[in-house]
Amino acid sequence: MSDFVTAAVIREALASIVREMRRSMVRSSYSSIIYEGYDFSCVLVDARGQLIAQSGEDHPFHVIPVAASVERLLQKHERIGESDLFLHNDPYTGGTHLNDVAVVWPVFEAGRLLLFVVIRSHWADIGGMTPGSLSGAAREILHEGLRLDNVRIDKSGDSELMRMIFDNVRVSNEAIADFHAVLGICRVAERRVRALLARYTTTTVLSAIGDLLDASEKRMRAALAGLPDGVYRHIAYLDGNSAEHFPLHVRVSLTVEGEHVHADFTGTSPQVAAPLNAGPAIGPTSMLTIVKSFLDPAGVINSGTLRPIRVTVPERTILNARYPAPCGGLNEVRFAADAAVMGALAKIIPERLTGDVRGTSNHTYIGGHDPRRNRSFIFYEYPSGGTGGWADADGNHAVRAFNEGENVSIQSAEMVEVLYPLRILQNEIRPDSGGPGASRGGLGLVRQVEVLADGLRYSLLSDRNLMPPGGVNGGRSGAPNRYEVLRAGAACEVSEFPGKVANFPLQRGDVVCMMSSGGGGFGPPAGRPLARVREDLIDGLVTPAGLAAYAASLGPDGEVVRRGDAVPDRTVQVRFAPFPSPVHCTLSGSLARALGIAPGRIVELYASTGPAVRLWVQSLTDADGAEVCVSDTLTDILTHGRPQLRPLDSHFSPETRNSAT
């Protein structure tokens, strides 16, 4: 055991090594997704595969699965040499999606394996069926590119294997340059580790690492001990990629027992032949990210933090997929898992939670040949959206959320126009996109990109185009994502399902429109002070049409005026079809008509505490005084007061929506 001061110094020294790696990545990389987008993470892992250091700026979905990747490496390779390094991107064995390639660099001391330096970075392309590799049309993982399951190469980086890999990716010159930059950074990181060992001795450093893991475990145990024992459930949804599977869902049951919590994702949708699956490392990632963020946001994250948390994720579900399920949209699945865990926690600590975040990576690709420079290119955009409102403040506009890393919100217009045959026509906040609430959700953004060359192709992999980010404690949903291609001012039909596009042929003069979702609201909209509603209106965050969500309107002198509730009349019985069992509810006829309640429609059920619940109308019949039957998933919510319902805004046609129920 090391002393407290020495352990603290070594903890910061290890984190400093990782921070230097991050800065070096930004300064030495050739791909804009790295030096502009910061889509990479750096960590240190011990010889047993335990995460021991990260910077605090790295992405949770990058760094937490690294431990699983290294554990797989140690199982797969009995012998590891000092000149070896390993490449890994396989989602089924601890990776994320194929574009995120991890370089795992072993560090030895006197012939003994001490730790691994790991950099996981997003490659602009890893092969597959579309420029950028990610699209909404992948049916199997082979459509998404090359799988690398801890493939061994020499630390020099020179090998026939690497030549084969680079021959099978687009814009290979950038990939080669980035790869060798990573190798150089790993060499420097190894020197920094050796200097630390020389200063404090190997024994002291390893002892301090053990103490740091134990300290993180103790912090998490203390945080969990403050929760009431019990079982708490929630379900979150994804759009899917077809009416056949709409909507996909992630179901979680949290069992709190003293200083431990068990997250059971049994009941989650089976894996699909669509890029909306994730590997086994993502369930634990979501659980740790949300629990750490809301129960113990201070302090470091390492493998010790996970020790009091047990996670069960059944195989061959969208949260623990197996070959050949494509996993390009792993983040879309992860955001749904995050929302499910947040929804369950909202039943325990509703005052601490936020409305849901935008909930999708919004992978947007334009690729092809640039006639100005006579070379191929891939433009990769990832527009941010709003974050959720919370008890003390509104959500933030068009930024990364607490469950992401240091990714920027969007690439700079100047860099896009210099590098690619594209022009940015519009880049601004999207009015009315934040979820109404006592604390409003943050707003998404509007981005319009004009195409300046023929023969380019457009692909998109996003979610939340139908199922928007939900509110909490009576807050309303944010606006869903919306993507369009305008040709001569009119929208083109780019795909059969919203948010999923593959290789759509663009023409010179086309405009790709990105409208990202807003965050969910916190608290009932009627509880928002009129002065703040008026300020939102003046600032252009809410339009006159958007005032209806706050039960408000403009008076003759521009003042905000509240509207009263409608007078109930005869009742109707509504049969809803949620997962996993049907629900009956009685409404006034006028309310049902005002809300557009009809078979096939999607509605939300609000309550004063906890998350909103999404339901599908199965039938609507006249019935006075009908008994209300609720499933166990809704019991907690309905006991808090009279439910409210409304249709979800959607760009899905009624015909397709009906066929999907």
PDB file of C-alpha atoms in Angstrom, residues 32-33 39 97 99 122 124 130-136 328 332 358 360-367 377-384 400 409-411 416 420 422 424 445 447-451 457-463 465 481-485 494 499-504 506 511-516:
ATOM      1  CA  SER A  32     -10.386  16.585 -39.691  1.00  0.00           C
ATOM      2  CA  ILE A  33     -12.424  14.195 -37.574  1.00  0.00           C
ATOM      3  CA  ASP A  39     -13.205  11.913 -32.086  1.00  0.00           C
ATOM      4  CA  HIS A  97     -18.041   0.361 -34.184  1.00  0.00           C
ATOM      5  CA  ASN A  99     -14.437   3.054 -37.553  1.00  0.00           C
ATOM      6  CA  HIS A 122     -12.186   7.264 -35.417  1.00  0.00           C
ATOM      7  CA  ALA A 124     -12.589   8.462 -41.613  1.00  0.00           C
ATOM      8  CA  THR A 130     -20.333   3.664 -48.520  1.00  0.00           C
ATOM      9  CA  PRO A 131     -17.772   6.471 -48.199  1.00  0.00           C
ATOM     10  CA  GLY A 132     -17.167   6.798 -44.476  1.00  0.00           C
ATOM     11  CA  SER A 133     -18.316   3.192 -43.882  1.00  0.00           C
ATOM     12  CA  LEU A 134     -21.347   4.194 -41.761  1.00  0.00           C
ATOM     13  CA  SER A 135     -24.790   4.347 -43.353  1.00  0.00           C
ATOM     14  CA  GLY A 136     -28.378   3.526 -42.571  1.00  0.00           C
ATOM     15  CA  GLY A 328     -22.351   1.171 -36.951  1.00  0.00           C
ATOM     16  CA  GLU A 332     -27.682   5.383 -31.116  1.00  0.00           C
ATOM     17  CA  ARG A 358     -30.409  14.671 -28.276  1.00  0.00           C
ATOM     18  CA  THR A 360     -27.841  10.241 -31.502  1.00  0.00           C
ATOM     19  CA  SER A 361     -24.473  10.748 -33.170  1.00  0.00           C
ATOM     20  CA  ASN A 362     -26.046  11.978 -36.425  1.00  0.00           C
ATOM     21  CA  HIS A 363     -23.361  10.462 -38.664  1.00  0.00           C
ATOM     22  CA  THR A 364     -23.601  12.540 -41.851  1.00  0.00           C
ATOM     23  CA  TYR A 365     -21.313  11.753 -44.790  1.00  0.00           C
ATOM     24  CA  ILE A 366     -20.738  13.367 -48.161  1.00  0.00           C
ATOM     25  CA  GLY A 367     -18.036  11.690 -50.206  1.00  0.00           C
ATOM     26  CA  PHE A 377     -12.556  13.128 -50.014  1.00  0.00           C
ATOM     27  CA  ILE A 378     -14.955  12.263 -47.204  1.00  0.00           C
ATOM     28  CA  PHE A 379     -16.781  15.023 -45.343  1.00  0.00           C
ATOM     29  CA  TYR A 380     -18.018  13.753 -41.986  1.00  0.00           C
ATOM     30  CA  GLU A 381     -20.394  15.872 -39.928  1.00  0.00           C
ATOM     31  CA  TYR A 382     -21.878  15.083 -36.516  1.00  0.00           C
ATOM     32  CA  PRO A 383     -24.256  17.904 -35.547  1.00  0.00           C
ATOM     33  CA  SER A 384     -24.886  18.294 -31.836  1.00  0.00           C
ATOM     34  CA  ARG A 400     -22.090  17.878 -26.395  1.00  0.00           C
ATOM     35  CA  SER A 409     -20.415  20.520 -31.654  1.00  0.00           C
ATOM     36  CA  ILE A 410     -19.795  20.735 -35.379  1.00  0.00           C
ATOM     37  CA  GLN A 411     -16.947  21.422 -37.796  1.00  0.00           C
ATOM     38  CA  VAL A 416     -15.296  22.754 -44.454  1.00  0.00           C
ATOM     39  CA  TYR A 420     -14.163  20.178 -49.526  1.00  0.00           C
ATOM     40  CA  LEU A 422     -19.023  22.356 -50.211  1.00  0.00           C
ATOM     41  CA  ILE A 424     -22.109  26.330 -45.641  1.00  0.00           C
ATOM     42  CA  LEU A 445     -29.177  23.488 -34.664  1.00  0.00           C
ATOM     43  CA  ARG A 447     -27.083  23.420 -40.803  1.00  0.00           C
ATOM     44  CA  GLN A 448     -27.402  23.729 -44.581  1.00  0.00           C
ATOM     45  CA  VAL A 449     -24.550  22.521 -46.801  1.00  0.00           C
ATOM     46  CA  GLU A 450     -24.531  23.278 -50.530  1.00  0.00           C
ATOM     47  CA  VAL A 451     -22.897  20.766 -52.883  1.00  0.00           C
ATOM     48  CA  ARG A 457     -22.797  10.558 -52.475  1.00  0.00           C
ATOM     49  CA  TYR A 458     -24.695  11.208 -49.263  1.00  0.00           C
ATOM     50  CA  SER A 459     -25.142   8.757 -46.372  1.00  0.00           C
ATOM     51  CA  LEU A 460     -26.773   9.239 -42.988  1.00  0.00           C
ATOM     52  CA  LEU A 461     -27.018   7.168 -39.833  1.00  0.00           C
ATOM     53  CA  SER A 462     -29.048   8.898 -37.125  1.00  0.00           C
ATOM     54  CA  ASP A 463     -31.929   8.177 -34.789  1.00  0.00           C
ATOM     55  CA  ASN A 465     -36.155  11.235 -36.114  1.00  0.00           C
ATOM     56  CA  ASN A 481     -34.080  15.187 -35.731  1.00  0.00           C
ATOM     57  CA  ARG A 482     -34.931  15.983 -39.322  1.00  0.00           C
ATOM     58  CA  TYR A 483     -32.755  15.600 -42.426  1.00  0.00           C
ATOM     59  CA  GLU A 484     -33.519  16.638 -45.995  1.00  0.00           C
ATOM     60  CA  VAL A 485     -31.861  17.083 -49.359  1.00  0.00           C
ATOM     61  CA  VAL A 494     -33.597  10.110 -50.134  1.00  0.00           C
ATOM     62  CA  GLY A 499     -32.708   9.198 -40.696  1.00  0.00           C
ATOM     63  CA  LYS A 500     -31.289   6.203 -42.587  1.00  0.00           C
ATOM     64  CA  VAL A 501     -29.661   6.971 -45.962  1.00  0.00           C
ATOM     65  CA  ALA A 502     -27.020   5.154 -48.019  1.00  0.00           C
ATOM     66  CA  ASN A 503     -25.207   6.420 -51.128  1.00  0.00           C
ATOM     67  CA  PHE A 504     -27.857   8.880 -52.275  1.00  0.00           C
ATOM     68  CA  LEU A 506     -26.069  14.272 -55.088  1.00  0.00           C
ATOM     69  CA  VAL A 511     -28.471  21.424 -50.324  1.00  0.00           C
ATOM     70  CA  VAL A 512     -28.112  18.940 -47.474  1.00  0.00           C
ATOM     71  CA  CYS A 513     -30.193  20.159 -44.506  1.00  0.00           C
ATOM     72  CA  MET A 514     -29.457  18.982 -40.972  1.00  0.00           C
ATOM     73  CA  MET A 515     -31.891  19.853 -38.178  1.00  0.00           C
ATOM     74  CA  SER A 516     -30.794  18.317 -34.888  1.00  0.00           C
TER      75      SER A 516
END
